[in-house]
Tab-separated table of C-alpha atoms in Angstrom:
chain	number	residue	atom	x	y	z
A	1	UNK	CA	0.000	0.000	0.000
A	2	UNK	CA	0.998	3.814	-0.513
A	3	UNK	CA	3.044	5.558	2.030
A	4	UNK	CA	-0.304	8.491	2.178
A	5	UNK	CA	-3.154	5.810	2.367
A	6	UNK	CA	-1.393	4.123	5.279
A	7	UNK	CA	-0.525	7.792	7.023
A	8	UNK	CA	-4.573	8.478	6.484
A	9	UNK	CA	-5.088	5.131	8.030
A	10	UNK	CA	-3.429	5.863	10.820
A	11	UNK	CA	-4.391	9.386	11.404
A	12	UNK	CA	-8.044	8.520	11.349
A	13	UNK	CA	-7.244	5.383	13.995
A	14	UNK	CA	-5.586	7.948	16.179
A	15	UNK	CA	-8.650	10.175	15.736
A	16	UNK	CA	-10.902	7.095	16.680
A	17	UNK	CA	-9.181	6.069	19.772
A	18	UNK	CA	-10.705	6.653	22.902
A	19	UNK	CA	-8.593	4.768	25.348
A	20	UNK	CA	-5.284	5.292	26.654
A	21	UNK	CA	-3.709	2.037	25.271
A	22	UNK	CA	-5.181	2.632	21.938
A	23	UNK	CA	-3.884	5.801	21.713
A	24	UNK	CA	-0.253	4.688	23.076
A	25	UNK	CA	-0.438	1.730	20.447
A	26	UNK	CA	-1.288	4.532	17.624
A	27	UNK	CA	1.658	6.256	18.802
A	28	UNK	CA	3.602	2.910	18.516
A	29	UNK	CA	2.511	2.444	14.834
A	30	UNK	CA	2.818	5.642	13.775
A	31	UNK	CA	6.830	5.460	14.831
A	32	UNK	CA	6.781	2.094	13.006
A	33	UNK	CA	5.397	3.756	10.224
A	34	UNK	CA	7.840	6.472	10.028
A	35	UNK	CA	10.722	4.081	10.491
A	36	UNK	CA	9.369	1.547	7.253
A	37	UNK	CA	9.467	5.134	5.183
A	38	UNK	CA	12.416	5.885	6.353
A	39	UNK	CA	13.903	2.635	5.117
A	40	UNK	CA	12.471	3.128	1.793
A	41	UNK	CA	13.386	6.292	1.551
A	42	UNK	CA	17.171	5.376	2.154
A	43	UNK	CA	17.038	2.996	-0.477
A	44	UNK	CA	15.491	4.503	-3.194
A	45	UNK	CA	14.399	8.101	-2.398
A	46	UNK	CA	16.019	10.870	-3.586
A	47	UNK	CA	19.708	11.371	-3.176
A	48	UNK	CA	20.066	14.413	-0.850
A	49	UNK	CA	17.431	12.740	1.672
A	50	UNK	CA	19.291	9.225	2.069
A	51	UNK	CA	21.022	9.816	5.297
A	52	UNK	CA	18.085	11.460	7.095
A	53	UNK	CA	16.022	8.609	6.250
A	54	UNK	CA	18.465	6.069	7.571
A	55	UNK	CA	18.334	8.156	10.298
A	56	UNK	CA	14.176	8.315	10.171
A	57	UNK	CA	14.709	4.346	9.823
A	58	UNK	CA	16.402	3.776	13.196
A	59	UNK	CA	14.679	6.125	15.420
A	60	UNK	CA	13.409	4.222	18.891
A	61	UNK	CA	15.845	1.319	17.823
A	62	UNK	CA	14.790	-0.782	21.053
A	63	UNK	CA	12.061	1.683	22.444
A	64	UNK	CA	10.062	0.527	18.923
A	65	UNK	CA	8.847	-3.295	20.305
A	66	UNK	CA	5.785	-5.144	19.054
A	67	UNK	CA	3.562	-5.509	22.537
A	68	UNK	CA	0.312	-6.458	23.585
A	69	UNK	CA	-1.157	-2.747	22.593
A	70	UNK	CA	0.140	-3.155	18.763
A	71	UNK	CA	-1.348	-6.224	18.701
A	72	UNK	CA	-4.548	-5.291	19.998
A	73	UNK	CA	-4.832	-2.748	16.677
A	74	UNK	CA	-4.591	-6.093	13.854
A	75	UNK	CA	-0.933	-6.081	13.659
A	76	UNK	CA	1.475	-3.654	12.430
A	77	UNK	CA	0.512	-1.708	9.754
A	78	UNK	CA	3.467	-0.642	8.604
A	79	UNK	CA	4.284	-4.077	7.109
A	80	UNK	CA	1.688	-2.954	3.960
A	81	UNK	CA	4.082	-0.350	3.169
A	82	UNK	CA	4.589	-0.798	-1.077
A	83	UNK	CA	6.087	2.568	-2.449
A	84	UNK	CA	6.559	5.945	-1.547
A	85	UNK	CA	5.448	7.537	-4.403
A	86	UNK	CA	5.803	11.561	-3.803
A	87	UNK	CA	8.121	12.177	-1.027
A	88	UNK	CA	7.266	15.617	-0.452
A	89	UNK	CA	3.542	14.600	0.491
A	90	UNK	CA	4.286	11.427	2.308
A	91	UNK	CA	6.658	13.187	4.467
A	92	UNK	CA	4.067	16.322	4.648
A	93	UNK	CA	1.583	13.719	6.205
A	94	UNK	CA	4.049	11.559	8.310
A	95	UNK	CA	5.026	15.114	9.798
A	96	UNK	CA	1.340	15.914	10.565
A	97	UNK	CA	0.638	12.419	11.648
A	98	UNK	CA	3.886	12.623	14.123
A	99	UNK	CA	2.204	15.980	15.539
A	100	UNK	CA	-0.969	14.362	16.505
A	101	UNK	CA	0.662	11.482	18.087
A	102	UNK	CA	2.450	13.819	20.157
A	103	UNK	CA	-0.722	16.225	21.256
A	104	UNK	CA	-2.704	12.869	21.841
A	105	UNK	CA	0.382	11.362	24.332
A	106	UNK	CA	0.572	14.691	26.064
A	107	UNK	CA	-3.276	14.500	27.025
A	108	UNK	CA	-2.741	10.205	27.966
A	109	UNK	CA	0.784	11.699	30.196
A	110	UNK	CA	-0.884	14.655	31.450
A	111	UNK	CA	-4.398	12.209	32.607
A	112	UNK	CA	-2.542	8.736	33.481
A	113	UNK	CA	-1.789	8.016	37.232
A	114	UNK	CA	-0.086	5.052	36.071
A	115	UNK	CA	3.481	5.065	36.674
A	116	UNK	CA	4.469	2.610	33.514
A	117	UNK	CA	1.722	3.993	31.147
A	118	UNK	CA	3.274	7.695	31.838
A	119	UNK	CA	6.767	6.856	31.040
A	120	UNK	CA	6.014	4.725	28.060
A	121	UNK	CA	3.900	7.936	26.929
A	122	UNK	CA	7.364	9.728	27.759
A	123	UNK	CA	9.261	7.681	25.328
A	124	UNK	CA	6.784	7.479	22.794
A	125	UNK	CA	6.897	11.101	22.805
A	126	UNK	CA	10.589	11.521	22.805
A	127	UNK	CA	10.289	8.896	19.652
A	128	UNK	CA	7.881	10.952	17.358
A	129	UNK	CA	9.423	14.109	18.072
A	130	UNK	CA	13.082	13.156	16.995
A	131	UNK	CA	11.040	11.739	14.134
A	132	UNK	CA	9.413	14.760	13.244
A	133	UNK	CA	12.729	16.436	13.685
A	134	UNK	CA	13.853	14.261	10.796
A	135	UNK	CA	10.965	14.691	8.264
A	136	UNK	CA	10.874	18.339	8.564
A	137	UNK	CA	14.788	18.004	8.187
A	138	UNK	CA	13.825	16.062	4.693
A	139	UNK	CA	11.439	18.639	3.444
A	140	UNK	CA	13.832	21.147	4.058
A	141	UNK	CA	16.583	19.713	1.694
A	142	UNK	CA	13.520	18.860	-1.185
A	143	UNK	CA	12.431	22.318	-0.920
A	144	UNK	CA	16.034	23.041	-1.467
A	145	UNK	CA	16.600	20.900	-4.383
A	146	UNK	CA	13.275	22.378	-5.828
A	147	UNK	CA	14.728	26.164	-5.705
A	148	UNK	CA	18.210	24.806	-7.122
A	149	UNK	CA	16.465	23.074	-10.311
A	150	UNK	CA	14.421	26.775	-11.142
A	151	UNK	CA	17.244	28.769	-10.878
A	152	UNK	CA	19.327	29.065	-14.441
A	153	UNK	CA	22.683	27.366	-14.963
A	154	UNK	CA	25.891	29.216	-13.298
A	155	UNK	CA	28.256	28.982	-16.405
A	156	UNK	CA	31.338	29.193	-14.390
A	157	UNK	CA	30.593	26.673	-12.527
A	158	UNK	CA	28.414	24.632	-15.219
A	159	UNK	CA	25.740	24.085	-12.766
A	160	UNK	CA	22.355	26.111	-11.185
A	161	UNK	CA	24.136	28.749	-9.188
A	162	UNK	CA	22.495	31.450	-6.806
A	163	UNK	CA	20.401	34.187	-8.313
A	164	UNK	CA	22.182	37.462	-9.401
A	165	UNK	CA	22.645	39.611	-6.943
A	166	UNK	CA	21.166	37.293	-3.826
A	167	UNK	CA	24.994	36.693	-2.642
């Protein structure tokens, strides 16, 4: 399946979880998520992204573990993952996807008197932030690549150069 119909998948099953664990094992897919693009990404995305999606790929290393609460949601979803077909939107949605997770593990911290449940919320957290640090670190250097292929060839240097006059 496409990198976007899986993020919409999993946006809309954060939006429809109402308990804790649900949300916490929304949280868990959505970082699995993000790591499967991330490894598809580094193989066959574009060039200038390849390190920051190895990166993307190994975020939560052995926070990321396949538990009861994953489980309880039909399995990993992640696992459909076919292409990535335009990076620049399925990076726009993992980022927005990797915001709600966050907002929705504040509120489960913030309610939970449950030691365990708080500091998994705590990691989870720490997980899709230093993922969304990565994605928006990705759409930085394709927005980048974008203004280098409209500006006209430099001829000294026999490449797109910086505008006239912009140095």
């Amino acid at each position: 399946m496409e990198a976007e119909r899986l993020i919409a998948a999993g946006r809309h099953a954060l939006a429809e979880s109402h308990t804790a664990l649900d949300i916490v094992a929304e949280a868990w897919q959505a970082q699995v998520l993000a790591q499967a693009i991330g490894s598809h990404l580094a193989l066959g995305g574009p060039p200038e992204l390849r390190g920051e999606a190895r990166g993307l790929s190994e975020i939560g290393g052995g926070r990321v573990t396949v538990d009861h609460s994953v489980l309880r949601t039909g399995g990993l979803r992640a696992t459909q993952l076919t292409a990535v077909g335009d990076a620049r939107a399925a990076l726009t949605a993992l980022g927005a996807l990797l915001g709600e997770v966050g907002i929705a593990l504040v509120g489960v911290a913030c309610a939970t008197d449950e030691d365990g449940l708080y500091w998994q919320c705590i990691e989870a957290i720490d997980a899709a932030d230093e993922a969304g640090d990565r994605v928006r670190t990705m759409l930085r250097r394709l927005a980048v690549r974008e203004r280098e292929r409209g500006r006209p060839p430099d001829p000294t240097r026999n490449r797109a150069g910086p505008t006239p006059g912009l140095r």
